[in-house]
PDB file of C-alpha atoms in Angstrom:
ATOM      1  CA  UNK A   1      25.082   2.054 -12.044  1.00 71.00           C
ATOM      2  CA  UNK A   2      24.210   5.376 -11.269  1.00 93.00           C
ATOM      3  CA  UNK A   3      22.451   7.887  -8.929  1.00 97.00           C
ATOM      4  CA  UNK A   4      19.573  10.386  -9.399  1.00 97.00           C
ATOM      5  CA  UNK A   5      21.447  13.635  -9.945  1.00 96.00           C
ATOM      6  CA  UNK A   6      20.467  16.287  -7.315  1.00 97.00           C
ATOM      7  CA  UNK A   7      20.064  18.364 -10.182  1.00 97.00           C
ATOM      8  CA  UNK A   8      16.739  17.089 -11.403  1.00 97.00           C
ATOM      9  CA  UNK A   9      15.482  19.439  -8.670  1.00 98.00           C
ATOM     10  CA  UNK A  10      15.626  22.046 -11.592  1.00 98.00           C
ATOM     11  CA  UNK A  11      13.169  20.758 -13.587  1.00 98.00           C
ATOM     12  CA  UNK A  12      10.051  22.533 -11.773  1.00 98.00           C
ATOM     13  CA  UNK A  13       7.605  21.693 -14.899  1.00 98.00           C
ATOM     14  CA  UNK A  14       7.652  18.150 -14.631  1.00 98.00           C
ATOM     15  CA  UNK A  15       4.692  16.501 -14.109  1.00 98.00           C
ATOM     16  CA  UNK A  16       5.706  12.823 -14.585  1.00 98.00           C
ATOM     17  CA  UNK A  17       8.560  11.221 -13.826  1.00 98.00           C
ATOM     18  CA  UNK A  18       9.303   7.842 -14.630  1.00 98.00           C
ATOM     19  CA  UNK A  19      12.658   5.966 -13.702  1.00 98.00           C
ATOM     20  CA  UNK A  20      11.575   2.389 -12.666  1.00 98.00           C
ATOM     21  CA  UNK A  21      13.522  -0.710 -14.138  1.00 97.00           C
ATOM     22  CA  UNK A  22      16.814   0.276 -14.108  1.00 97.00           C
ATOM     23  CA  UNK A  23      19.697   0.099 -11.567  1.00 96.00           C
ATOM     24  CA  UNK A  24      19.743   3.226  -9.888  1.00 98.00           C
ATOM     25  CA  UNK A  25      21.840   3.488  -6.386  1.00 98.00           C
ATOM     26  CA  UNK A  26      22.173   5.932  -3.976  1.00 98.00           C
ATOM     27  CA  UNK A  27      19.761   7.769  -2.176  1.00 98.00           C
ATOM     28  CA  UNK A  28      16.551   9.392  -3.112  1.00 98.00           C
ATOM     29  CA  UNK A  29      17.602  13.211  -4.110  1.00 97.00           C
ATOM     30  CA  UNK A  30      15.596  16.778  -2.888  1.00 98.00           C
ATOM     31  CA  UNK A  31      12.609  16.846  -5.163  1.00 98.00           C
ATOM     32  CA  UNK A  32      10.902  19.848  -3.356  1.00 98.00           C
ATOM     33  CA  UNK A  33      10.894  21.795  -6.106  1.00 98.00           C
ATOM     34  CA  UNK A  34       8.818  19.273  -8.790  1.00 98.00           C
ATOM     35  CA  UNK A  35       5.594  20.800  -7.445  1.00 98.00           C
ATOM     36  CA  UNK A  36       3.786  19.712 -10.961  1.00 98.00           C
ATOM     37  CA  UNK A  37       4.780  16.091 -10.277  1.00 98.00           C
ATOM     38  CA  UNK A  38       1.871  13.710 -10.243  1.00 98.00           C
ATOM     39  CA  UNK A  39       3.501  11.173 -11.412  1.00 98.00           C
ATOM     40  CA  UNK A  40       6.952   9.415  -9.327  1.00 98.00           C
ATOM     41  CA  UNK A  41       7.585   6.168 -10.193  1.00 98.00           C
ATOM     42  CA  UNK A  42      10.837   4.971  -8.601  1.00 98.00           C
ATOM     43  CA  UNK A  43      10.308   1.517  -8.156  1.00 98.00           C
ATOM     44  CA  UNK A  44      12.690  -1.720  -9.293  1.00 98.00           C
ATOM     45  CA  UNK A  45      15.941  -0.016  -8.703  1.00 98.00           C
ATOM     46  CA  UNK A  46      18.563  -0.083  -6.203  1.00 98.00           C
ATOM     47  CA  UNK A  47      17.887   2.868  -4.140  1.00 98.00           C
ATOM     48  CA  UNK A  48      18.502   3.174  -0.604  1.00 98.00           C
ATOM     49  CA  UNK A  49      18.380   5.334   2.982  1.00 98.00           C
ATOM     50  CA  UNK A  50      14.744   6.298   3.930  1.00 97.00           C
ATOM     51  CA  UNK A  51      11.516   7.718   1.876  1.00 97.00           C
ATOM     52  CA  UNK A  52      12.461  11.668   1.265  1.00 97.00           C
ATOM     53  CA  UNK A  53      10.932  14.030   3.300  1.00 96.00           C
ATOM     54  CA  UNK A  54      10.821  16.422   0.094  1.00 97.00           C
ATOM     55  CA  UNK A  55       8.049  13.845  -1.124  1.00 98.00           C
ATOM     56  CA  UNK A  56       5.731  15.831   1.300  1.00 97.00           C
ATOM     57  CA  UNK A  57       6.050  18.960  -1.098  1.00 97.00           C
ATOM     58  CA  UNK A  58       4.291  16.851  -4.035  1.00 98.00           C
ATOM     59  CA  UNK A  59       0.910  17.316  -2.993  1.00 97.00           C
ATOM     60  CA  UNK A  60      -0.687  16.870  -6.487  1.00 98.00           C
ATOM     61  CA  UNK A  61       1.005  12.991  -6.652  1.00 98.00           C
ATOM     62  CA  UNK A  62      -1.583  10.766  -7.557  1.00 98.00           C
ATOM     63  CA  UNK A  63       1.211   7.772  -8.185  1.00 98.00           C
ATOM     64  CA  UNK A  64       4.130   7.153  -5.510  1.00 98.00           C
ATOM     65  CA  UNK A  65       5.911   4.227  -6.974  1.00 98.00           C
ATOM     66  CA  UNK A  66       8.598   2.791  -4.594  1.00 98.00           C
ATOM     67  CA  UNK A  67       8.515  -0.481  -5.161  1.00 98.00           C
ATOM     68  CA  UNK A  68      11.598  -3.321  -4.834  1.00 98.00           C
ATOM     69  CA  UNK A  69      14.123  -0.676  -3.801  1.00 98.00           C
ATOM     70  CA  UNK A  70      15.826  -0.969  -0.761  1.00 98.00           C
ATOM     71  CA  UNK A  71      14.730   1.790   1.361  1.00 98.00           C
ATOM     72  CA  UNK A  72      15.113   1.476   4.911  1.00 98.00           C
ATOM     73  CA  UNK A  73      13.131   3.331   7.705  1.00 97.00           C
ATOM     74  CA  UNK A  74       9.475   3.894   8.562  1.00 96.00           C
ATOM     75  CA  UNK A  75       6.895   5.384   6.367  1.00 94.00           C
ATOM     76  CA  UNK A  76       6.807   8.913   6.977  1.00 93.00           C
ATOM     77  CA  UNK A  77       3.874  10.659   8.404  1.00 91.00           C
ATOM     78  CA  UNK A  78       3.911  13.052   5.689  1.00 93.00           C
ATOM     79  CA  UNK A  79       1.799  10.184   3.575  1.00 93.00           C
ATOM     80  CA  UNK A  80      -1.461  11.759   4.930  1.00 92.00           C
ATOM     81  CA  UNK A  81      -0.879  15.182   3.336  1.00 94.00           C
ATOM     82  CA  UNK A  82      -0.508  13.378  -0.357  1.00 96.00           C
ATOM     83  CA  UNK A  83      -4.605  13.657  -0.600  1.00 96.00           C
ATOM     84  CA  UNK A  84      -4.554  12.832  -4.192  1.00 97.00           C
ATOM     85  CA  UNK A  85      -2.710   9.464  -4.362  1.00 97.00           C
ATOM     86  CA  UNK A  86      -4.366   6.495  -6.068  1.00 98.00           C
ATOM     87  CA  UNK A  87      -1.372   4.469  -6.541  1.00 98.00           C
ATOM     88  CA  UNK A  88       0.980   3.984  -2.973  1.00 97.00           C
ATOM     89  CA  UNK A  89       3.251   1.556  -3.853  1.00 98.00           C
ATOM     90  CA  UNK A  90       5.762   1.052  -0.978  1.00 98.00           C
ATOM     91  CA  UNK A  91       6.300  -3.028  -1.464  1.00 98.00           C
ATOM     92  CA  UNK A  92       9.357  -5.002  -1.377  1.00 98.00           C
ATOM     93  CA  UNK A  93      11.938  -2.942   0.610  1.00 98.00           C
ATOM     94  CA  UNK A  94      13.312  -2.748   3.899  1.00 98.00           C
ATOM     95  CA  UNK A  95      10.917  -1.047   5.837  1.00 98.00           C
ATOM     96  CA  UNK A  96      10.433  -1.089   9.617  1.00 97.00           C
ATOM     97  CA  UNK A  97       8.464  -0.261  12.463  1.00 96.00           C
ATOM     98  CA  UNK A  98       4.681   0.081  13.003  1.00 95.00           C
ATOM     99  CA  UNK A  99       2.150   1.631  10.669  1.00 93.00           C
ATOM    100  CA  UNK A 100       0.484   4.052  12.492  1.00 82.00           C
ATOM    101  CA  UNK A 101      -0.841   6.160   9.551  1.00 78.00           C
ATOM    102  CA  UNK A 102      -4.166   7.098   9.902  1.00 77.00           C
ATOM    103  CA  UNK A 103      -5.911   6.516   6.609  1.00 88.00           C
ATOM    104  CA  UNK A 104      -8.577   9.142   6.517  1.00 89.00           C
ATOM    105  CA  UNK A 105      -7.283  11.489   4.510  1.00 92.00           C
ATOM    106  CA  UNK A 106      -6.300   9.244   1.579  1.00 94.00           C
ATOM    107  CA  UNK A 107      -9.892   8.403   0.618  1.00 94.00           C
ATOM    108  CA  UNK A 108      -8.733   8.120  -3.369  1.00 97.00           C
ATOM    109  CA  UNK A 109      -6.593   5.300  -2.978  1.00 97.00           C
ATOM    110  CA  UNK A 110      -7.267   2.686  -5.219  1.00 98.00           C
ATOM    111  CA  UNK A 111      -4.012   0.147  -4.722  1.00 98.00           C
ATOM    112  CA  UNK A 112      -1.916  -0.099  -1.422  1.00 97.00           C
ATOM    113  CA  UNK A 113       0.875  -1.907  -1.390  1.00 98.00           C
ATOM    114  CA  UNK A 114       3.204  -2.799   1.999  1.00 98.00           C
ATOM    115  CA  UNK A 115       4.150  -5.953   1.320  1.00 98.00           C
ATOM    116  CA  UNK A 116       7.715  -7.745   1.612  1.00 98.00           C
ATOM    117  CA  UNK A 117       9.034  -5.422   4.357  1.00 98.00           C
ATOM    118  CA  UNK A 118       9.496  -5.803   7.980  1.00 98.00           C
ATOM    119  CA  UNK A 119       6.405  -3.562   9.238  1.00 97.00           C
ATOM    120  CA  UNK A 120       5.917  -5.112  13.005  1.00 97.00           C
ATOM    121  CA  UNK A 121       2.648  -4.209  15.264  1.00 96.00           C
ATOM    122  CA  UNK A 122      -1.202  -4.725  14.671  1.00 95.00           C
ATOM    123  CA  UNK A 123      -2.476  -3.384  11.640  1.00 93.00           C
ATOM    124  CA  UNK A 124      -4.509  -0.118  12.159  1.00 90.00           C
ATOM    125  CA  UNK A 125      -8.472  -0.423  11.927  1.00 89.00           C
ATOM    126  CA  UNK A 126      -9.348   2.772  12.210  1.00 86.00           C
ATOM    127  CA  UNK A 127      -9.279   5.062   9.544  1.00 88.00           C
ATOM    128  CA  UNK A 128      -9.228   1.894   6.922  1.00 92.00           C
ATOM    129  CA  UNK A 129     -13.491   2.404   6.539  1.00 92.00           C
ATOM    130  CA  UNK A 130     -12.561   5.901   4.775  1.00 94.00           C
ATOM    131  CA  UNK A 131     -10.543   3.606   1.813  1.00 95.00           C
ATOM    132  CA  UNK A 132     -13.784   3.522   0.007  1.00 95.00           C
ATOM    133  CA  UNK A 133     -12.131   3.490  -3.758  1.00 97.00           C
ATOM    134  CA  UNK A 134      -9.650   0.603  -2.297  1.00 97.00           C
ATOM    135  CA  UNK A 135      -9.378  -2.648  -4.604  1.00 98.00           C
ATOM    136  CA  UNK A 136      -6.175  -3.871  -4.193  1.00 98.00           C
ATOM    137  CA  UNK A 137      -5.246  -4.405  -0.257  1.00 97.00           C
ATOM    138  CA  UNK A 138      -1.575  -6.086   0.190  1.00 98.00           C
ATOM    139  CA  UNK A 139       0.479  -6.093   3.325  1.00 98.00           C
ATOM    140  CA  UNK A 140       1.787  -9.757   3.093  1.00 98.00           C
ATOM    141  CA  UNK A 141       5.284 -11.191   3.754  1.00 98.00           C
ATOM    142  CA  UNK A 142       5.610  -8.745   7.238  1.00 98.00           C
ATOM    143  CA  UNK A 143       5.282  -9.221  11.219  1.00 98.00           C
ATOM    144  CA  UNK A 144       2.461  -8.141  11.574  1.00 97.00           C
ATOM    145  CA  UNK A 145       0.077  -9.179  14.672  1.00 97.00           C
ATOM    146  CA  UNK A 146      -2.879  -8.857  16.145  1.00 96.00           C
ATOM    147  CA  UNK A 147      -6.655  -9.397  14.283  1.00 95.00           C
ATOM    148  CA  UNK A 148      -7.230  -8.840  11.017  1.00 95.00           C
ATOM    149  CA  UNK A 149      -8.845  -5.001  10.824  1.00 93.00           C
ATOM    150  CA  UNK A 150     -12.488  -5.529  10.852  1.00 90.00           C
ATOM    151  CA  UNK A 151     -13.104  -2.391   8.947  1.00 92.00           C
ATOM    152  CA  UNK A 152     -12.488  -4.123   5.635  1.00 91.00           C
ATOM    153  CA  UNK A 153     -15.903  -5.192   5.788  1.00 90.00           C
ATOM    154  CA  UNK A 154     -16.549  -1.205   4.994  1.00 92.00           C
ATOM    155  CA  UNK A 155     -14.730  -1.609   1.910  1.00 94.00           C
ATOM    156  CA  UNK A 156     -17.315  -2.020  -1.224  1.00 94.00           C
ATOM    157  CA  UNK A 157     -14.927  -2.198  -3.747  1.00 96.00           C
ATOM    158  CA  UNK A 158     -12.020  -4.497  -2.453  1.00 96.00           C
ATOM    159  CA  UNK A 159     -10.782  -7.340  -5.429  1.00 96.00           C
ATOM    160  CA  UNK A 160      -7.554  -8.294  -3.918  1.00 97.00           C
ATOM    161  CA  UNK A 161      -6.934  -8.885   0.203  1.00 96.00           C
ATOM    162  CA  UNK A 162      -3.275 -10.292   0.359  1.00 98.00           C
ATOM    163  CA  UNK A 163      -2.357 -10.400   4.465  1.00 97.00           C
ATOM    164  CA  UNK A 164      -0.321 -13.826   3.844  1.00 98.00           C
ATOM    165  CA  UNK A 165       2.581 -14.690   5.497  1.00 98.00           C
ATOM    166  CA  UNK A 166       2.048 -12.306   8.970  1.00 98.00           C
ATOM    167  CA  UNK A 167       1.722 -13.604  12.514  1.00 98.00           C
ATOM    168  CA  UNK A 168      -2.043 -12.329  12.503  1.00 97.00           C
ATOM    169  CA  UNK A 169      -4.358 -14.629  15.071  1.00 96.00           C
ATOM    170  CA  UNK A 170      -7.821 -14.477  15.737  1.00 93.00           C
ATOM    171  CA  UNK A 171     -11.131 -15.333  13.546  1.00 90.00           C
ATOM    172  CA  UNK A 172     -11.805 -14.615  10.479  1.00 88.00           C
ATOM    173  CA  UNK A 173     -15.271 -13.196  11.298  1.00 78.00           C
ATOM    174  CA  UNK A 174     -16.415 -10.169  10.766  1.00 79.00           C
ATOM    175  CA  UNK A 175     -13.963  -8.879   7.689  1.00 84.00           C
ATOM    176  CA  UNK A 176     -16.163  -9.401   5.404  1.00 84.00           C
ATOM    177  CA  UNK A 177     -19.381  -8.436   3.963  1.00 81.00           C
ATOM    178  CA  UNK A 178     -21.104 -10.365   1.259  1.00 76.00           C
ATOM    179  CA  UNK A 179     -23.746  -7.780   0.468  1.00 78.00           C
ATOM    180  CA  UNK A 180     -21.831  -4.852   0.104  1.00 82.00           C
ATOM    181  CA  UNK A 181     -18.180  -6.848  -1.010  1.00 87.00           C
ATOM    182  CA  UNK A 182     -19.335  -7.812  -4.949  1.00 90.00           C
ATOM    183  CA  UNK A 183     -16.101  -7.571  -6.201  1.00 93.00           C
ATOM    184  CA  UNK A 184     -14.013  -9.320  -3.876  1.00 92.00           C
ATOM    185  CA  UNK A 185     -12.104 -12.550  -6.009  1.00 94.00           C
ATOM    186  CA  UNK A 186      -8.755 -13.310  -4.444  1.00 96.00           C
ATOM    187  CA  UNK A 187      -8.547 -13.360  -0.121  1.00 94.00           C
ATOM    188  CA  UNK A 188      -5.238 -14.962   0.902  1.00 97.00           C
ATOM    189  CA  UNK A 189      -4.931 -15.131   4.369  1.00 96.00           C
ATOM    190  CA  UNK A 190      -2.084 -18.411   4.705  1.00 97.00           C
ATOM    191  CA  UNK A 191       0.133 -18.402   6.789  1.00 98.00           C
ATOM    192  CA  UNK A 192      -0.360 -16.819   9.766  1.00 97.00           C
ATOM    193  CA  UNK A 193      -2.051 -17.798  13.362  1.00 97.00           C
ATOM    194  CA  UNK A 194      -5.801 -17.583  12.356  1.00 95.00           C
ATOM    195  CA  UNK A 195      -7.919 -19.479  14.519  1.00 94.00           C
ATOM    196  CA  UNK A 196     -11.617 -20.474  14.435  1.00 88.00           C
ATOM    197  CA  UNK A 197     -13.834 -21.993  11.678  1.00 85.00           C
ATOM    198  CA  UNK A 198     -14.230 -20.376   8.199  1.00 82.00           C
ATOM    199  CA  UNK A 199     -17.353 -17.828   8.190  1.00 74.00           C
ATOM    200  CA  UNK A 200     -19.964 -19.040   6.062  1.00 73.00           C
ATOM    201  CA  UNK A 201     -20.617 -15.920   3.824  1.00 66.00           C
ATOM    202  CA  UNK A 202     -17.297 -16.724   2.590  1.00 68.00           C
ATOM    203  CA  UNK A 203     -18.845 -19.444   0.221  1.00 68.00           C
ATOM    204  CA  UNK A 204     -22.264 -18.499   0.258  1.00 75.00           C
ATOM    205  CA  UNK A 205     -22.440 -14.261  -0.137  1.00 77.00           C
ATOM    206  CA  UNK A 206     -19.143 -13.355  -2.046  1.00 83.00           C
ATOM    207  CA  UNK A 207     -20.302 -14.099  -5.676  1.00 85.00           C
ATOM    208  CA  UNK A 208     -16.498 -12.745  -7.268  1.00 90.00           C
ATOM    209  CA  UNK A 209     -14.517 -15.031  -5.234  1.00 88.00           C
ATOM    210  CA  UNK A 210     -11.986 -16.754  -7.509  1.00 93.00           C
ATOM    211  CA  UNK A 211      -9.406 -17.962  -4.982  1.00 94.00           C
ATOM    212  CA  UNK A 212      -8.955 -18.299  -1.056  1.00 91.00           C
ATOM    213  CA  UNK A 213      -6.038 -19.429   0.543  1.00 92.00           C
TER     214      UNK A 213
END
């Protein structure tokens, strides 16, 4: 196994960089300097300690793969700044504490993945009706409590909603919107402390859906 050199720093004209699906270790290295980068894929290695705060220097990243590594820590406020990104993948590591990121400025995403950590605290509402290119929406396998944010009802584009395997409680009311959600196919909600009876624009008004759980 080996480490990202701290010398990769150098290379100032890269614009992707690709290193996922191998067994890298260590830490992730100063990458200040890769201004060009839009591309940082990371993800499926062995990396550890918390998400770089050089990361906040990439500002034309429109991928942040750090997927099934096992970075510890919370997610840095510095995510607002990355305007661009379409792809935040920050799934399957050992992340902690509550997400208090407000979600306004990130109005490209298309894919956001939190899932598999140990985030704790509600899930934030506000800022989530701003997501409008959003289609893939995963935060299961967490601790998450309180309601499910309302404000996905805002979301015309959503495919995927994966909140499985949380502590959420409350109905299920009000998250969704069967006139503006076409596109909506898989909602999977198991798992968690949901209470009420199942809204009926679930089976009448969501024309995509392929699979609820």
């Amino acid at each position: 196994t080996h480490s990202i050199p701290p010398s990769i720093n150098h290379l100032v004209l890269l614009a992707d960089l690709g290193l996922s699906f191998n067994m890298l270790t260590g830490t992730i290295p100063d990458l200040s300097r890769l201004t060009r980068l839009s591309f940082l894929d990371l993800g499926f290695n062995m990396l550890n300690g918390t998400v770089s705060s050089s990361i906040a220097s990439l500002k034309l990243l429109t991928l942040l793969g750090l997927s099934f590594n096992m970075l510890t820590g919370t997610i840095p406020l510095f995510m607002n700044d990355l305007t661009g990104l379409i792809y935040y993948y920050f799934d399957s590591n050992m992340l902690t504490g509550t997400v208090t990121q407000s979600f306004e400025s990130l109005s490209h995403i298309r894919y956001l993945y939190l899932s598999d950590n140990t985030f704790t605290g509600s899930f934030p509402s506000s800022g989530l009706q701003y997501l409008t290119n959003l289609t893939d929406f995963e935060v299961n396998g967490n601790l998450f409590i309180g309601t499910l944010p309302n404000t996905m009802a805002l979301l015309p584009l959503l495919q995927i909603i994966f909140f499985q395997d949380n502590l959420f409680t409350g109905p299920i009311t009000k998250i969704f919107n069967g006139s503006t959600q076409l596109y909506l196919s898989n909602i999977q909600l198991s798992n968690n402390q949901l209470t009420g009876n199942l809204p009926e624009q679930l089976f009448r008004h969501l024309p995509s859906l392929e699979a609820f759980s």
